[in-house]
Amino acid sequence: MDLNLTPAEQQFRDEFRSWLAANLPAPEERPKGTRTELGNVTFLKNWQKTLYAGGWAGISWPKEYGGRGATLVEQAIFQEELAHANAPELIGTIGLSLVGPTIIAMGTEAQKQRYLAPILSGEEIWCQGFSEPNAGSDLASLATKAVRDGDDFVISGQKTWTSFAQMADWCLLLVRTDQEAAKHKGITCLLVDMHLPGIQVRPLRMMSGDSAFNEVFFTEVRVPAAQVLGKVNQGWTTAITALMNERANLGSGLQVIFRRNLDALIERSKTVQRNGKPVCEDPLVRQKLAQAQIELEILGLNTMRALTSLAKTGIPGPEGSISKLFWSEMNQKTQQAAQEILGAYGQLSEFDNGIWAYGYLRSRGNTIEAGTSEIQRNIIAERVLGLPKSY
Amino acid sequence: MEFDLNEDQKVFRDTTRKLLKKECPAERVRRLMETDTAQDAQLWHLMAEQGWLGLTLPEDFGGLGQGLVELAVIAEEMGRVCLPGGFLSAIFAGALVAEAGNSRQKAAYLEKMASGDLKGTVALLEAEADWNPSAVRLAVERNGEDFVVSGKKLFVPDAQTADVIFCVVRDGESLALLPVAKDAAGVKVTAMPALDATRKLYQVEFENVAIPQAEALGADGNPERALRRAIEVATVTLCAEMVGGMQWVLETAVEYAKTRHQFGKPIGSFQAVQHQCADMLLLTESSRSATLFAAWALTVDDPKAAAAVSIAKAYCSDAFREVCHRGVQVHGGIGFTWEYDLQLYVKRSKASEILFGDATFHREQVAQLVLGER
């Protein structure tokens, strides 16, 4: 056991940290508003291009495909440094963390040649067309269909909760290609050009007011059969590969964001007054602040343990589910604690730029997105504890 | 960065597990529960022989000089079998001498403690049952070359079987750590029967007990700091023991959920039961992360060590209780019976939650640290 970074890991961190210091866009260069606004998309694409030029895009990818073959610990350090530096978000994150690794694992040589480089450089943005209105937790019951017609598939149906669809050039799309087969066995994974006729994107506005997700409608969209990733009717395997990569992201960057948030709350508790004194002197408030601190520290420790275990086994496993369950519920508790600690001020849009009101509302989605807490508990029960399948 | 036991530690864990499974089955735990002291001479001899009693004590004084991660490894296995008796008291007393004692005192106590020939415990709590050393009120008088103590200490574990009771007393602004022979004149030990019968608690009364001032531990250093450090060592050991208890409850509940059938199916196929088990795993693993980190941080004197210990104890205190409650719920009626071994862990969890400060106490320590108050 040694929780200190190795000399090589320290060197990696120092190298990236100094690169960030030299290349991070200055605050005044950053556009305001949401990422969906045109100026922002251009800015974020440029940011990824800068990372790519510095050799810092897709660091987990093997060297032969343009990555660095970074270790898991290095990937965690990378995420932490980005968050520490308050770097702009990675607009190509779906491509980098999910689509790219899946194409590397399952794609043909031609597909690798065509798609991987633009994912790294941020020239092409990807989204992930998995969830549907009637296929959320039960993803395999998806109904968007693709019918073979000559050399093409013709796609009709609807996807939802699709992040980045507004600006995406491509979509990793799951479709049903065999209506007769068992639900896991009639699914195919397609690489779909989002600029094709028949595709319509409609932003979904969340209770927090922002539109991170979209609905995507497909009306007789023709896609060449060569766009199949993996094999026809074996798309479920591709989907699982992609989802494992999604959950393998153990939230190293998120932790830094939670840290910043909790530090802000701790500082606020020293200035907000109640009963004529700072709320941080109230024993109940102290208990809540401490509990938030305890859970955040343990999240970091669990992550380090999971990274060590992943590095040894090589395959993303259920550690991702444990981590996802922990951080999502932790953040909800901490956001609720913030509301209690700040009292009437927590609800205000203009108090601390509304981060507490927004954070509270946004946290309600945490236990739903990327697999609900219920699904994570099912995975833990069945895959870690070996309990019989429940459905 | 590597957050895992190394190969030696894993071998150590596995051999310890095997040995304790053989030597400390539940029948033995139950037999010892019924005794006055829960202390078994044969088990004690085994622990001495294995080097466990002196595991982290310095090699110059008969110990093995290992770190606290190794100690956590065996403590977890002890917790898994709900080992009765005075191991934790031995660790606390040993750490206190190692931290506070001068070389003469270390020579006098440690070798005998490591060999099992001398049993120690620490008398800290008083009527308020406050684990903070600064809350100690029992004042010592000076009489010539002696300290003289009169008054009582409460909730002292394993005092009946101890040869020496290290009594924490107030000496003006400072604390004094007095080694008092249990059989000395004026010392009276009375049982405080409590819900966990595997670790007995006692009231210790002192009536004009005189100890030469030169015998007090840490008189030439900072006794309070040494005491705090010894408490940290004992607290981490207890946390590891609690993790072992959680692991047993988790495994037992999961096994039961796989075999117990209702409505024609194993109850472990019902999500309501699965989710209880998943939460138990999350609580157990998170407790283990926090405990191993605290053990490592104390060993390498990491600046986060004090916070890490309080984080571990706060989390484990809630988690062990929670895991036991869920374990009982998964079992249904049988989990609530005297004959089923789960009851041993339910009681151990409640007593462990209190020992060295509960979650509320340790959250307050964490709050002081994050608010920059100390």
Short mmCIF file of C-alpha atoms in Angstrom, two decimals, chain A residues 1-6 9 73 259 266-267 269-270 280-281 283 286-291 293-295 297-298 300-305 307-309 312 321-323 325-326 329 373-378 380-382 384-391, chain B residues 1-7 9-10 69 250 253-254 257-258 266 268-271 273-279 281-282 284-290 292-293 296 300 302 304 310-311 314-315 318 359-364 366-368 370-373:
data_model
loop_
_atom_site.label_atom_id
_atom_site.label_comp_id
_atom_site.label_asym_id
_atom_site.label_seq_id
_atom_site.Cartn_x
_atom_site.Cartn_y
_atom_site.Cartn_z
CA MET A 1 0.00 0.00 0.00
CA ASP A 2 1.36 3.35 -0.97
CA LEU A 3 -1.04 6.15 -1.67
CA ASN A 4 1.63 8.56 -2.82
CA LEU A 5 2.10 9.05 -6.53
CA THR A 6 5.06 7.21 -8.04
CA GLU A 9 2.95 9.59 -11.98
CA VAL A 73 -3.94 6.42 -12.44
CA ARG A 259 -14.48 19.41 -3.56
CA ILE A 266 -17.73 25.55 4.24
CA GLU A 267 -16.66 29.14 3.59
CA SER A 269 -21.17 28.65 6.56
CA LYS A 270 -18.76 31.08 8.19
CA CYS A 280 -20.92 27.10 11.26
CA GLU A 281 -21.17 27.39 15.04
CA PRO A 283 -23.78 21.87 16.13
CA ARG A 286 -21.22 21.17 11.88
CA GLN A 287 -22.46 17.60 11.76
CA LYS A 288 -23.75 18.06 8.22
CA LEU A 289 -20.57 19.72 6.97
CA ALA A 290 -18.48 16.97 8.51
CA GLN A 291 -20.64 14.22 7.01
CA GLN A 293 -16.49 15.99 4.10
CA ILE A 294 -16.37 12.34 5.27
CA GLU A 295 -18.27 11.05 2.27
CA GLU A 297 -12.96 11.83 1.28
CA ILE A 298 -14.23 8.26 1.15
CA GLY A 300 -11.73 9.62 -3.27
CA LEU A 301 -10.41 6.60 -1.37
CA ASN A 302 -12.88 4.21 -2.99
CA THR A 303 -11.82 5.59 -6.36
CA MET A 304 -8.15 4.97 -5.63
CA ARG A 305 -8.91 1.41 -4.55
CA LEU A 307 -8.27 2.20 -9.86
CA THR A 308 -5.73 -0.16 -8.31
CA SER A 309 -8.07 -3.10 -8.78
CA LYS A 312 -4.67 -5.29 -12.05
CA SER A 321 -21.40 0.86 -10.34
CA ILE A 322 -20.26 1.19 -6.73
CA SER A 323 -18.64 4.53 -7.46
CA LEU A 325 -24.04 4.84 -6.65
CA PHE A 326 -21.84 6.47 -4.02
CA GLU A 329 -26.29 9.82 -3.54
CA SER A 373 -29.33 3.88 -8.46
CA GLU A 374 -31.74 0.96 -8.66
CA ILE A 375 -29.95 -0.43 -11.71
CA GLN A 376 -26.56 0.08 -10.04
CA ARG A 377 -27.80 -1.84 -6.99
CA ASN A 378 -29.06 -4.63 -9.24
CA ILE A 380 -23.87 -4.91 -7.51
CA ALA A 381 -26.25 -7.56 -6.18
CA GLU A 382 -25.98 -9.79 -9.19
CA VAL A 384 -20.51 -8.67 -7.22
CA LEU A 385 -22.56 -10.55 -4.64
CA GLY A 386 -23.70 -13.31 -6.99
CA LEU A 387 -27.39 -13.07 -6.09
CA PRO A 388 -29.83 -14.62 -8.57
CA LYS A 389 -31.15 -12.42 -11.39
CA SER A 390 -34.29 -10.53 -10.51
CA TYR A 391 -35.64 -10.08 -14.04
CA MET B 1 -0.19 5.01 -6.31
CA GLU B 2 -1.31 1.62 -5.14
CA PHE B 3 -4.24 1.17 -2.76
CA ASP B 4 -4.27 -2.51 -1.98
CA LEU B 5 -2.66 -4.94 0.43
CA ASN B 6 0.67 -6.24 -0.82
CA GLU B 7 1.31 -9.96 -1.31
CA GLN B 9 -0.11 -8.72 3.76
CA LYS B 10 -2.54 -10.90 1.80
CA VAL B 69 -1.81 -1.73 8.00
CA LEU B 250 -22.63 -9.17 4.60
CA ALA B 253 -26.84 -12.30 4.73
CA VAL B 254 -25.98 -12.85 1.06
CA ALA B 257 -30.59 -14.71 0.61
CA LYS B 258 -29.33 -17.27 -1.90
CA PRO B 266 -34.60 -17.54 -3.43
CA GLY B 268 -32.07 -12.93 -3.05
CA SER B 269 -33.81 -12.71 -6.42
CA PHE B 270 -36.12 -10.02 -5.07
CA GLN B 271 -34.84 -6.52 -5.64
CA VAL B 273 -33.59 -7.85 -0.70
CA GLN B 274 -30.88 -7.36 -3.33
CA HIS B 275 -30.77 -3.64 -2.69
CA GLN B 276 -30.30 -4.17 1.05
CA CYS B 277 -27.34 -6.42 0.22
CA ALA B 278 -25.91 -3.95 -2.31
CA ASP B 279 -26.04 -1.20 0.31
CA LEU B 281 -21.50 -4.02 0.32
CA LEU B 282 -21.18 -0.30 -0.31
CA THR B 284 -18.52 -2.37 4.08
CA GLU B 285 -16.17 -1.47 1.25
CA SER B 286 -16.31 2.23 2.03
CA SER B 287 -15.50 1.46 5.66
CA ARG B 288 -12.58 -0.66 4.53
CA SER B 289 -11.23 2.14 2.30
CA ALA B 290 -11.47 4.66 5.13
CA LEU B 292 -6.95 1.20 5.47
CA PHE B 293 -6.24 4.79 4.59
CA TRP B 296 -1.53 3.89 6.32
CA VAL B 300 3.65 7.21 7.53
CA ASP B 302 0.66 11.74 6.87
CA LYS B 304 -4.17 13.98 7.16
CA SER B 310 -12.00 10.46 12.74
CA ILE B 311 -13.36 9.97 9.22
CA ALA B 314 -17.39 8.25 12.12
CA TYR B 315 -18.14 6.26 8.99
CA ASP B 318 -22.74 4.32 11.37
CA ALA B 359 -20.12 9.10 14.71
CA THR B 360 -21.43 12.34 16.23
CA PHE B 361 -18.27 12.75 18.32
CA HIS B 362 -15.97 12.13 15.36
CA ARG B 363 -17.99 14.29 12.98
CA GLU B 364 -17.41 17.14 15.42
CA VAL B 366 -13.84 16.49 11.45
CA ALA B 367 -15.84 19.73 11.58
CA GLN B 368 -13.15 21.38 13.71
CA VAL B 370 -12.40 21.43 8.04
CA LEU B 371 -13.45 24.72 9.59
CA GLY B 372 -9.82 25.36 10.43
CA GLU B 373 -10.48 25.58 14.18
#
